Short mmCIF file of C-alpha atoms and ligand atoms in Angstrom, two decimals:
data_model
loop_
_atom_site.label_atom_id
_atom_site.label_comp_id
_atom_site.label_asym_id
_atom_site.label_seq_id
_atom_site.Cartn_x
_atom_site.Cartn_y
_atom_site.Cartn_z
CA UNK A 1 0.00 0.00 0.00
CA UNK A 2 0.93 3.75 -0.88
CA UNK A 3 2.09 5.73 2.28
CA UNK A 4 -0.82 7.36 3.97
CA UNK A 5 -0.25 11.35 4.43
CA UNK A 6 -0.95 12.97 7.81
CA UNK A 7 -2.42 16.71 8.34
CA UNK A 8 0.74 18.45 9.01
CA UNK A 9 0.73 19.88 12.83
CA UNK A 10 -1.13 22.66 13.50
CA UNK A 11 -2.82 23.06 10.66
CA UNK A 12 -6.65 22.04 10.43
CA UNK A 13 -8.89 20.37 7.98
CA UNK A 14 -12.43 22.13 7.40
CA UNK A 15 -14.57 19.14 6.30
CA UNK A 16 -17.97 19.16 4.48
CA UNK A 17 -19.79 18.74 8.44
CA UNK A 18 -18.29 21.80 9.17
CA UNK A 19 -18.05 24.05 6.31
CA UNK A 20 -22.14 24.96 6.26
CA UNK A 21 -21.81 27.20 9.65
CA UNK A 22 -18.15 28.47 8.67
CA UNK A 23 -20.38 29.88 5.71
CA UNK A 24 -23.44 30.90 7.75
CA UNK A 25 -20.73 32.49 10.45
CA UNK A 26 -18.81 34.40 7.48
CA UNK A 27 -22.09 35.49 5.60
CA UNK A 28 -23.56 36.75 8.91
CA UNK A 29 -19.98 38.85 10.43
CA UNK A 30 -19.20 40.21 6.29
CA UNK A 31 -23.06 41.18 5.86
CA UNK A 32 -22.71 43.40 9.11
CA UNK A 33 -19.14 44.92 7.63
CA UNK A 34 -20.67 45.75 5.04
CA UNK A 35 -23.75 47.59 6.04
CA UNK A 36 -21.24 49.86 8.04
CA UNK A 37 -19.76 50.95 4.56
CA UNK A 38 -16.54 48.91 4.91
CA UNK A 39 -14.59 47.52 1.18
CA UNK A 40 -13.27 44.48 0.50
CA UNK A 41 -9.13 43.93 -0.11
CA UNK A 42 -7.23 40.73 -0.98
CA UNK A 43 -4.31 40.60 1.12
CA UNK A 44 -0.84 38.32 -0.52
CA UNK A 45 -0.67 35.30 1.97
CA UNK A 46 3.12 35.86 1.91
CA UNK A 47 5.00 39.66 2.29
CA UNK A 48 9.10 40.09 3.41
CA UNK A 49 9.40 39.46 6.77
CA UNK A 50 10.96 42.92 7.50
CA UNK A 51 7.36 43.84 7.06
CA UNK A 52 6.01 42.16 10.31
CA UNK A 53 8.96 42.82 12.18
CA UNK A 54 8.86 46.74 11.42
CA UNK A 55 5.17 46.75 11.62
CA UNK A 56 4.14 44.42 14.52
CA UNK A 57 7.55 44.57 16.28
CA UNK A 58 10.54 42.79 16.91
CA UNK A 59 9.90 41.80 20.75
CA UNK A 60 6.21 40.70 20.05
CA UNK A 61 5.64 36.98 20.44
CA UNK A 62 4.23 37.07 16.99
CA UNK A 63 7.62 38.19 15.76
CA UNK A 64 9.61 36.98 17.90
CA UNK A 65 8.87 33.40 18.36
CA UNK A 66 5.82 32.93 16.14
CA UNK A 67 6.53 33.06 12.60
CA UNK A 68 6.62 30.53 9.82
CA UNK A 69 9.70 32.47 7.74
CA UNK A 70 11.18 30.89 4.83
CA UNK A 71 13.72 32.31 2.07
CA UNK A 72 13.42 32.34 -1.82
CA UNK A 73 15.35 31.26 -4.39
CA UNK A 74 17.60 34.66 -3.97
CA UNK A 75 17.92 34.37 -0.27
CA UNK A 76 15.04 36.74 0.96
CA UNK A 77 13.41 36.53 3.74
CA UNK A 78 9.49 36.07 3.40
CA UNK A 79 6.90 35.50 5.76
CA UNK A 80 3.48 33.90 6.18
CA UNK A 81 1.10 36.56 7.29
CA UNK A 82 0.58 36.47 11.11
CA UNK A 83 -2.23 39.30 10.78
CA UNK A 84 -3.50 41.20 8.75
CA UNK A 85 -2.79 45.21 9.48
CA UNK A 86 0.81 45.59 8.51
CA UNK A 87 -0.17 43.93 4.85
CA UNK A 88 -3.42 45.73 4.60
CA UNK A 89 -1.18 49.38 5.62
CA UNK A 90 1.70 48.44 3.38
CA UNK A 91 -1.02 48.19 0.47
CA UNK A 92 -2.60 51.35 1.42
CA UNK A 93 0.78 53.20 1.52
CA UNK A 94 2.04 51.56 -1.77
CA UNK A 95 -1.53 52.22 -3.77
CA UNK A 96 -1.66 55.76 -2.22
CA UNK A 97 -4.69 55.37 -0.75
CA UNK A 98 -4.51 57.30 2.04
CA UNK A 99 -3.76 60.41 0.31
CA UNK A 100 -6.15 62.94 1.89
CA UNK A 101 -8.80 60.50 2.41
CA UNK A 102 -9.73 57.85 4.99
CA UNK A 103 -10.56 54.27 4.37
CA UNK A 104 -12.79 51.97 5.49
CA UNK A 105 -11.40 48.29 4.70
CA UNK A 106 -11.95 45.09 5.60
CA UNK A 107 -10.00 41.41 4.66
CA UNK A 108 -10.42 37.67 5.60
CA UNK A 109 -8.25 34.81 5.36
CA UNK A 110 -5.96 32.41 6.75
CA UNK A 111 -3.14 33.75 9.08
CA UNK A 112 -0.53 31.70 10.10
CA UNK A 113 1.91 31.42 13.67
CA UNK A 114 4.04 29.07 14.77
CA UNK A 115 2.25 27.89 18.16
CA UNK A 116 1.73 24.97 20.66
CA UNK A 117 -1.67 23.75 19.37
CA UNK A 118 -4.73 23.11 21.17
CA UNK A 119 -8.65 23.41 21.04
CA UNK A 120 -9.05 26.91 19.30
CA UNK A 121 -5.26 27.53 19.03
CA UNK A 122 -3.71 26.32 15.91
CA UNK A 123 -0.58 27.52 13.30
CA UNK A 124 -3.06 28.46 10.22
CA UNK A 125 -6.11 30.35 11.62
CA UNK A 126 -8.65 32.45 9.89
CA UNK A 127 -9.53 36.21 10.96
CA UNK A 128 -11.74 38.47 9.51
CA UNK A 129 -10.26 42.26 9.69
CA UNK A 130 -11.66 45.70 10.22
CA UNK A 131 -9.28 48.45 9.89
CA UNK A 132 -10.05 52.40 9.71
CA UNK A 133 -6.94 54.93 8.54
CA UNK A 134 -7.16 58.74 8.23
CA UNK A 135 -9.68 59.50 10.93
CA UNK A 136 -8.29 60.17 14.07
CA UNK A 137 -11.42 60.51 16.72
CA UNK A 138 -12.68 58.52 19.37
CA UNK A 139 -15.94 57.86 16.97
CA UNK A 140 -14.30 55.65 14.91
CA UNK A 141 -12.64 53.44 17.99
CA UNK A 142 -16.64 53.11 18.74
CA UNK A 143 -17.56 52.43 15.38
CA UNK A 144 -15.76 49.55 14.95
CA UNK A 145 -16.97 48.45 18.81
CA UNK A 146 -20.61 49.02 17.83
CA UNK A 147 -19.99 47.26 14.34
CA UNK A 148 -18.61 44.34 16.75
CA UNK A 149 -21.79 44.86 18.92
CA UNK A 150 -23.75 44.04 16.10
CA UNK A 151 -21.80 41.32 15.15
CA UNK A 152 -22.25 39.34 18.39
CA UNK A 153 -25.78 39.96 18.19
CA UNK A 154 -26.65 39.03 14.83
CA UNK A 155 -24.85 35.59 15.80
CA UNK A 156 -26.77 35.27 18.76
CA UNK A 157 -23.74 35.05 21.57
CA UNK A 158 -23.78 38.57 23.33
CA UNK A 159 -24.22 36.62 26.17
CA UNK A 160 -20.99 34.43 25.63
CA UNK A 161 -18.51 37.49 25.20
CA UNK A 162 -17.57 40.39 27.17
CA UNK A 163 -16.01 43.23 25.94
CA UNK A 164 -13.17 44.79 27.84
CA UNK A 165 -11.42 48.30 26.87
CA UNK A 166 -8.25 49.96 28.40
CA UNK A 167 -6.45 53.57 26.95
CA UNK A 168 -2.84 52.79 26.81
CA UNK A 169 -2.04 56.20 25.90
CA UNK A 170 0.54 57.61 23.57
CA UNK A 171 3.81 58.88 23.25
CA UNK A 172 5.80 60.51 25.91
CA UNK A 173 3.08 59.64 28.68
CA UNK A 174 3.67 56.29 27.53
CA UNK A 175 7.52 56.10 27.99
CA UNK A 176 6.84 57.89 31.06
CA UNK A 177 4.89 54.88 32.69
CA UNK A 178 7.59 52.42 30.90
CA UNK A 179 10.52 53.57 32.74
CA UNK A 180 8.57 53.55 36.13
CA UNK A 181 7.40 49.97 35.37
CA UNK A 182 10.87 48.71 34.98
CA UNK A 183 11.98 50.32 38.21
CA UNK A 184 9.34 48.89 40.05
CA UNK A 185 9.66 45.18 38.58
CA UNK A 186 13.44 44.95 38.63
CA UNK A 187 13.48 44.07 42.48
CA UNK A 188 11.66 41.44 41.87
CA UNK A 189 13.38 40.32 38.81
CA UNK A 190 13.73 36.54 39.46
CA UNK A 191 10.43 36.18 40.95
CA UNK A 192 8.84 37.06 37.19
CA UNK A 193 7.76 33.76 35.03
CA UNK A 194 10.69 33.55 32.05
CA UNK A 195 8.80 35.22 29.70
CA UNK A 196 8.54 38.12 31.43
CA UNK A 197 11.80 38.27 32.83
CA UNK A 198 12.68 38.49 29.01
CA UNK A 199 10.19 41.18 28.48
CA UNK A 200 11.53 43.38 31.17
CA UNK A 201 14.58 44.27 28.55
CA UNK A 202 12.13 44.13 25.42
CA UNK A 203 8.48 45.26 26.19
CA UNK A 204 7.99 45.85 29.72
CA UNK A 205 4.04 46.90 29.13
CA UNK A 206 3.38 43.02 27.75
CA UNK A 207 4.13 41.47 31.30
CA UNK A 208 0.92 43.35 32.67
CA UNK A 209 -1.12 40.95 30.47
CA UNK A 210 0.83 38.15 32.45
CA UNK A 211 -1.34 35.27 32.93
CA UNK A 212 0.87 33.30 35.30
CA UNK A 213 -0.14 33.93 39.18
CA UNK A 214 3.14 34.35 40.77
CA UNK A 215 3.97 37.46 38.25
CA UNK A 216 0.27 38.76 38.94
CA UNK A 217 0.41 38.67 42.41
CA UNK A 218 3.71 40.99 42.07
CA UNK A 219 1.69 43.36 39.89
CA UNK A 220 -0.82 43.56 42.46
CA UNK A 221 1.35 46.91 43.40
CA UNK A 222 2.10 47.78 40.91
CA UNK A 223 1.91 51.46 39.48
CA UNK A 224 -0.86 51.86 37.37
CA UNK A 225 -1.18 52.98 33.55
CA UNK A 226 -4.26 55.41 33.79
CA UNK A 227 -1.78 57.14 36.49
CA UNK A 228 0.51 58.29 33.23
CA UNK A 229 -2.08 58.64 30.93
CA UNK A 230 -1.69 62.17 29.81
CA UNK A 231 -5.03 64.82 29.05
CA UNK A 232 -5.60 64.00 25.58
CA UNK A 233 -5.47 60.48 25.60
CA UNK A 234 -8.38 60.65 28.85
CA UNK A 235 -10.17 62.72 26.58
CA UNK A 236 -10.04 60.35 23.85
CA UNK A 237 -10.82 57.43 26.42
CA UNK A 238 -13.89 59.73 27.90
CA UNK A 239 -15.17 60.00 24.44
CA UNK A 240 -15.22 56.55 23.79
CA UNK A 241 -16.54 55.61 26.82
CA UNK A 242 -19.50 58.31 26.01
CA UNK A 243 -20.34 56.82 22.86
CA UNK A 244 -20.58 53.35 24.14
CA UNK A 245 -22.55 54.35 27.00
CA UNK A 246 -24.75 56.32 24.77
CA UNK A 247 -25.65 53.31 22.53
CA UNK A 248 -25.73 50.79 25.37
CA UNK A 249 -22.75 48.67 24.68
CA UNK A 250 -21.99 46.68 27.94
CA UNK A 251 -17.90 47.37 28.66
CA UNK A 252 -15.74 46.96 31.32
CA UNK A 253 -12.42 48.50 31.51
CA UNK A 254 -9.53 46.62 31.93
CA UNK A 255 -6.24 48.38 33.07
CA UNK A 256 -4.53 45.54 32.80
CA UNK A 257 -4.91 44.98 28.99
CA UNK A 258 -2.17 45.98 27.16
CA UNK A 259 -2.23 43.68 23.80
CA UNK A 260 0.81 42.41 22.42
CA UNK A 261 1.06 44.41 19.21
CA UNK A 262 3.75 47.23 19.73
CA UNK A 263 1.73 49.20 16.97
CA UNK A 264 -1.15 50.35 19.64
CA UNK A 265 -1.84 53.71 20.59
CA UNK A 266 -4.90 54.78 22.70
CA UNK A 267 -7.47 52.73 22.69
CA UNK A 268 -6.80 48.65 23.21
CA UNK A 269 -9.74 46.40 23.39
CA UNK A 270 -10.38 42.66 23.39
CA UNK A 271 -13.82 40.39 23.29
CA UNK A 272 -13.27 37.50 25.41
CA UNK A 273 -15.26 34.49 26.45
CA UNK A 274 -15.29 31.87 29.50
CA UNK A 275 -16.51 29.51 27.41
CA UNK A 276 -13.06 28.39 25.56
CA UNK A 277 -10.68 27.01 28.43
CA UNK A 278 -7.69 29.26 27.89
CA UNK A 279 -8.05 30.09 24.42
CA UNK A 280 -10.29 33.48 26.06
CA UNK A 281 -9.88 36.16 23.25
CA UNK A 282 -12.22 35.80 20.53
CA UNK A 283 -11.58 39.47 18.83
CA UNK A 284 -8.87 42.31 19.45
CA UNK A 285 -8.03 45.56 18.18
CA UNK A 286 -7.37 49.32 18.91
CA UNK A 287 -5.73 52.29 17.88
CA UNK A 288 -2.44 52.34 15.82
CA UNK A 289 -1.98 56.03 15.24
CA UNK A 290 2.08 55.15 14.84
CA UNK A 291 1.80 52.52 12.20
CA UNK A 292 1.91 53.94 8.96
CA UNK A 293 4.79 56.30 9.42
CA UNK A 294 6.23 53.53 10.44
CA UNK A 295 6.47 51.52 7.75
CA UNK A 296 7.01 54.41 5.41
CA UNK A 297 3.98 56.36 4.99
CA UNK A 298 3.08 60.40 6.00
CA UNK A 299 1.30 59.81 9.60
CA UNK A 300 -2.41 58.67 8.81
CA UNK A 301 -4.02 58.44 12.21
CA UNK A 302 -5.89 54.33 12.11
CA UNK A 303 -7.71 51.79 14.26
CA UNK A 304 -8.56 48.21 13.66
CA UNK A 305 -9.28 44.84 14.82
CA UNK A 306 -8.82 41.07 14.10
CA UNK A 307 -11.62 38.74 14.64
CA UNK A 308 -10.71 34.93 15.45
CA UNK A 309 -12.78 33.59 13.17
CA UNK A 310 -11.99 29.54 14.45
CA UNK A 311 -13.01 30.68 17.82
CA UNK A 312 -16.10 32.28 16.48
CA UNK A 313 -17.35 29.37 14.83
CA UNK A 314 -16.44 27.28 18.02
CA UNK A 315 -19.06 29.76 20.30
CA UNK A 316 -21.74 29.71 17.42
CA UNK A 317 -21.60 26.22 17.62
CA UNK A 318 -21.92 25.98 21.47
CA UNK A 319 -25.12 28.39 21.33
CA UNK A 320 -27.45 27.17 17.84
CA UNK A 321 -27.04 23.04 17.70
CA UNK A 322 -28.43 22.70 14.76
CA UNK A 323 -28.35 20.33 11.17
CA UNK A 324 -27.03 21.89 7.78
CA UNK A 325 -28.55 20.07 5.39
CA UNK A 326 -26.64 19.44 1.86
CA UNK A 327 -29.60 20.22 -0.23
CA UNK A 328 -33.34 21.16 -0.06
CA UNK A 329 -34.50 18.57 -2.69
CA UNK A 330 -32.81 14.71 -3.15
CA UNK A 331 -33.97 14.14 -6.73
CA UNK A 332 -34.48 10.11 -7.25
CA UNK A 333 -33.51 8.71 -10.46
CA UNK A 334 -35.94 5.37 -11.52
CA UNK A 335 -33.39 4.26 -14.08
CA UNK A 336 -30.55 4.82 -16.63
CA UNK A 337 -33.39 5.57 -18.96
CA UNK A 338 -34.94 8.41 -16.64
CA UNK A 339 -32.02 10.49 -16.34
CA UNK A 340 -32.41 13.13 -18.58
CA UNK A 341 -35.87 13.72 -17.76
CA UNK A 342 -34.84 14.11 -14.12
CA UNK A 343 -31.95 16.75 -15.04
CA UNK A 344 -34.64 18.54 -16.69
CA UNK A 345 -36.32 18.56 -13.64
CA UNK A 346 -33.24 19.05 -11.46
CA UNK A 347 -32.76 21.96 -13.07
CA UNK A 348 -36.23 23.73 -13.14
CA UNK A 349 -36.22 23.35 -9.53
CA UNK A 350 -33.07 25.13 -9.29
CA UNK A 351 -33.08 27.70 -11.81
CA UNK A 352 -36.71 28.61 -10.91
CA UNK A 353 -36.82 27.77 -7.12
CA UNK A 354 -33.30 28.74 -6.03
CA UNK A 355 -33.44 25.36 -4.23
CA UNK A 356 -30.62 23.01 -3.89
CA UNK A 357 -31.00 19.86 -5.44
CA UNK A 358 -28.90 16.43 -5.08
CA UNK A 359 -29.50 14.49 -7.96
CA UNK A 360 -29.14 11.05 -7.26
CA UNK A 361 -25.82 9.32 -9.23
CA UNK A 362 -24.92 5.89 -9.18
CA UNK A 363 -27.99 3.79 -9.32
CA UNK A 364 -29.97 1.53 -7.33
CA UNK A 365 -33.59 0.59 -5.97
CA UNK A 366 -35.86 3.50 -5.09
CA UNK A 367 -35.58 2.25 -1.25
CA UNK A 368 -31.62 2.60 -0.96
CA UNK A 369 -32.02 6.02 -3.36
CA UNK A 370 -34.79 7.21 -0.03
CA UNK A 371 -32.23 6.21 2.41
CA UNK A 372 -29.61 8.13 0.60
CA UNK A 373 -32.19 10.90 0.61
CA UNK A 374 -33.16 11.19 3.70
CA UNK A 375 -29.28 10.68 5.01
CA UNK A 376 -28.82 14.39 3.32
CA UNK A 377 -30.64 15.84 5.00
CA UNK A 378 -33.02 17.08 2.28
CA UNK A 379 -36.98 17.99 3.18
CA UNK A 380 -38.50 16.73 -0.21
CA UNK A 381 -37.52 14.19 -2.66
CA UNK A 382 -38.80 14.05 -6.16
CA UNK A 383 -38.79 10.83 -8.14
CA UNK A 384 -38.78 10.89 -11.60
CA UNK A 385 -39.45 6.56 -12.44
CA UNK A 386 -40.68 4.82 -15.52
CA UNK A 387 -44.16 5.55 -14.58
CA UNK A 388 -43.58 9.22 -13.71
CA UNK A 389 -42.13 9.76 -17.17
CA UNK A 390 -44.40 7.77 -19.12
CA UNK A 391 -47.66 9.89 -17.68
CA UNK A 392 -45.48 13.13 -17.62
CA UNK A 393 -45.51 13.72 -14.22
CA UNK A 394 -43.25 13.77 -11.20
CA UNK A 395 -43.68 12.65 -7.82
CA UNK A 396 -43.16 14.84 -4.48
CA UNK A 397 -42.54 13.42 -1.40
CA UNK A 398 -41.99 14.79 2.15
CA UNK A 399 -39.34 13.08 3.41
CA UNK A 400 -39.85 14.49 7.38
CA UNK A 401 -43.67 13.72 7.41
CA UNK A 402 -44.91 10.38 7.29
CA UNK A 403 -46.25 9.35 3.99
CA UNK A 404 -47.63 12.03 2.50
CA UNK A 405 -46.40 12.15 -1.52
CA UNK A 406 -47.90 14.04 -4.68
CA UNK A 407 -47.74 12.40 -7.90
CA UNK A 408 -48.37 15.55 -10.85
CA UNK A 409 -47.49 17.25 -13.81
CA UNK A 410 -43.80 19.19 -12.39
CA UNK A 411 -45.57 22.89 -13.29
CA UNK A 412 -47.80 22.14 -10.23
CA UNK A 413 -45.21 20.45 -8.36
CA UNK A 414 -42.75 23.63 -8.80
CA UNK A 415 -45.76 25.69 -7.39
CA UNK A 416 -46.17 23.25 -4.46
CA UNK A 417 -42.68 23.77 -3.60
CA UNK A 418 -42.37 27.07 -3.84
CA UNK A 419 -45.18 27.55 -1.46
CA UNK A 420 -43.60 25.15 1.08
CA UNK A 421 -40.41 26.69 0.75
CA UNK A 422 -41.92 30.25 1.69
CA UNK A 423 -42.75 28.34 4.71
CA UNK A 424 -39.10 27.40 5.45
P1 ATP B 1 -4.02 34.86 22.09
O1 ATP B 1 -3.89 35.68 23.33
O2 ATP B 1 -5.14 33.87 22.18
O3 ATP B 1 -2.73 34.27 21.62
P2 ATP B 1 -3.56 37.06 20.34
O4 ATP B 1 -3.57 38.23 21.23
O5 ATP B 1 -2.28 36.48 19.91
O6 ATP B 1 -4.49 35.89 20.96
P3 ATP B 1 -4.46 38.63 18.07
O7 ATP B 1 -3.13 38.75 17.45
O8 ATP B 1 -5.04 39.80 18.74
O9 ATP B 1 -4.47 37.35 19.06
O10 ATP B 1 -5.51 38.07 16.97
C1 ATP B 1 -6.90 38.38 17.02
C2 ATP B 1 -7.73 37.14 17.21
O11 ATP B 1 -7.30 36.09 16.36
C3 ATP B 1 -7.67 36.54 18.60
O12 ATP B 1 -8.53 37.21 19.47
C4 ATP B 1 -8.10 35.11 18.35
O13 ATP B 1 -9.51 35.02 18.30
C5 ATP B 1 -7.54 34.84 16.98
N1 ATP B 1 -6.31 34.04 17.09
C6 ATP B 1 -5.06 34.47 17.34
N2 ATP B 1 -4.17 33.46 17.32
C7 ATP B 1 -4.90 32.33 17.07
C8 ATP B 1 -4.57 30.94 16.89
N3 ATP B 1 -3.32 30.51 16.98
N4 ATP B 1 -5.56 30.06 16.62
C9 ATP B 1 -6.84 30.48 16.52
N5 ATP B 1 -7.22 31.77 16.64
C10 ATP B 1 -6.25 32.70 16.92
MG1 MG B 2 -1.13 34.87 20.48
#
């Protein structure tokens, strides 16, 4: 026998079970994005990987430990997209589209990091992004929290995530709070966990997102951010805070979130859920006003988040148990002889219905061709036998109440469908 091939680790397959609330997940989160006026762009899968380590930051986990890097043929270094922003900036800066005008963009796909798996934690992932450039305001921070809002609700899980917001100010107010940080973790230097012992020399601000108890109970007392956030950025915070108050968005604030991008600015804010053991954060995002002059660009103020989309699908799936069903209509074939007649009819029903229709291939008695039927899931099955054919007519029959069939001409089955489909 041929060698068998294994999934390689990490990655995950998305089977035909799964794929019908993927779909109804995506359809329901891209409708939303774009109802608040957002536009599509198609990301590259692959960009150098001076790109992420400009744009997300060298002492990131992302960057640091996280990426799947490769070289090409001339010895460059490229990278699998971790996230999305730095790409989506780089093509904004490139294209010039942030010359004196904002943007509203959004992008899905496949992001990839180089992780321990576990349930909702795995090396390729899928996100759908949000992200906002040349408008500087607190608004837009609440836009993109209300879009979110929305989101949750049109999926049905408000009740499964919480949304916590922090102001991690800007600039010299920033640096400020840094330098007192250090001075009051270096005492207790080898107390920290390893990581962030390594992130008091690289990014101090990361260890207050610690999740390991020793190094939380030493932050305890700690000095605190909103201490050294300066006027503007508590003005910024205070209008966000107004907005979301105004429209009844349930927050709390966190003063511990920090997020591990180094591109933040302002506001930081994460949805997380109890529901996932430790995989908690189901969305993130925030303010980047730095970012684009970063990687090149004039400074374009922006704001953004990435939604999880694995973890999504993994809460939707928890709240609404329910059965995709491949198709609407199981078409049953009586012989070789009948097939063309039932493509005709195969086709009416889905060029004048919209419905989906499984045609059945392969043969075999009208019993196993039911089972096969009913197996899909389908609510009607029409047969189209030697008898059906010969008097021109088609049978209906309802494969989820007992016994009850129609045997006429397929104009008035068509109708008879149609009306029980606007009862769907
Ligand atoms: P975490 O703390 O779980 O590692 P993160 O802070 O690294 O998350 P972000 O970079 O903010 O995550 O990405 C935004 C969202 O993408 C997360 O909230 C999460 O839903 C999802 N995500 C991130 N990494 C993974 C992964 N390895 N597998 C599945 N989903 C992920
Ligand atoms: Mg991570």
């Amino acid at each position: 026998m041929a060698q068998k091939y294994q999934l390689v680790r990490g990655m995950r397959d998305i089977g035909p079970e799964l794929t019908p609330r993927w779909r109804e997940v995506e359809r329901i989160i891209i409708d939303v994005v774009c109802r608040y006026g957002y536009q599509e762009v198609r990301l590259p899968l692959l960009e150098s990987t001076e790109l992420f380590a400009r744009g997300v930051g060298e002492s990131t986990d992302i960057v640091s430990k996280e990426m799947f890097s490769l070289d090409d043929r001339k010895g460059r270094s490229l990278t699998l997209r971790p996230e999305g922003t730095a790409s989506c900036a780089r093509m904004c800066i490139e294209n010039g589209l942030l010359r004196n005008q904002a943007q509203r963009l959004w992008y899905q796909g496949s992001m990839f990091r180089y992780e321990k798996p576990q349930k909702g934690r795995t090396r390729e992932f899928n996100q759908i992004g949000c992200e906002v450039f040349g408008l500087p305001g607190p608004d837009v921070d609440a836009e993109l929290i209300d879009l979110l809002w929305t989101v949750y609700s049109e999926l049905g899980i408000t009740d499964l995530v919480t949304l916590e917001i922090n102001t991690i100010g800007s600039g010299v107010a920033r640096q400020a709070y840094r330098d007192v940080l250090v001075d009051y973790l270096k005492p207790f230097r080898d107390d920290l966990d390893g990581d962030s012992q390594r992130r008091l020399e690289t990014n101090p601000m990361r260890i207050l997102d610690s999740k390991v108890a020793s190094t939380r109970a030493i932050l305890e007392n700690a000095p605190r951010l909103e201490e050294y956030v300066d006027e503007d950025a508590s003005r910024h915070f205070d209008g966000l805070r107004r907005i979301l108050d105004g429209a009844q968005i349930p927050y709390r604030v966190n003063s511990r979130l920090v997020r591990g991008l180094d591109y933040y600015t302002h506001t930081v804010f994460e949805w997380v859920t109890d529901d996932l053991g430790a995989q908690s954060a189901v969305c993130a995002g925030g303010r980047y006003d730095g970012l684009v002059e970063k990687l090149g660009g004039k400074s374009v103020p922006g704001a953004g988040f990435g939604l999880g989309l694995d973890r999504t699908v993994l809460l939707h799936e928890a709240k609404a148990a329910r059965d995709y069903r491949q198709a609407d209509v199981y078409c049953v074939v009586g012989s070789e002889s009948e097939i063309v007649d039932a493509t005709a009819v195969s086709n009416a029903i889905r060029q004048r219905l919209g419905l989906a229709v499984v045609q059945h291939g392969g043969g075999g008695s009208l019993k196993s061709q039911l089972r096969h039927a009913d197996k899909s899931g389908a609510l009607w099955a029409v047969i189209v036998g030697e008898d059906e054919v010969a008097e021109n007519r088609v049978t209906m029959k309802w494969l989820r109440r007992d016994n009850e069939q129609l045997t006429a001409p397929l104009e008035t089955i068509l109708e008879r469908l149609a009306a029980e489909q606007s009862g769907v």
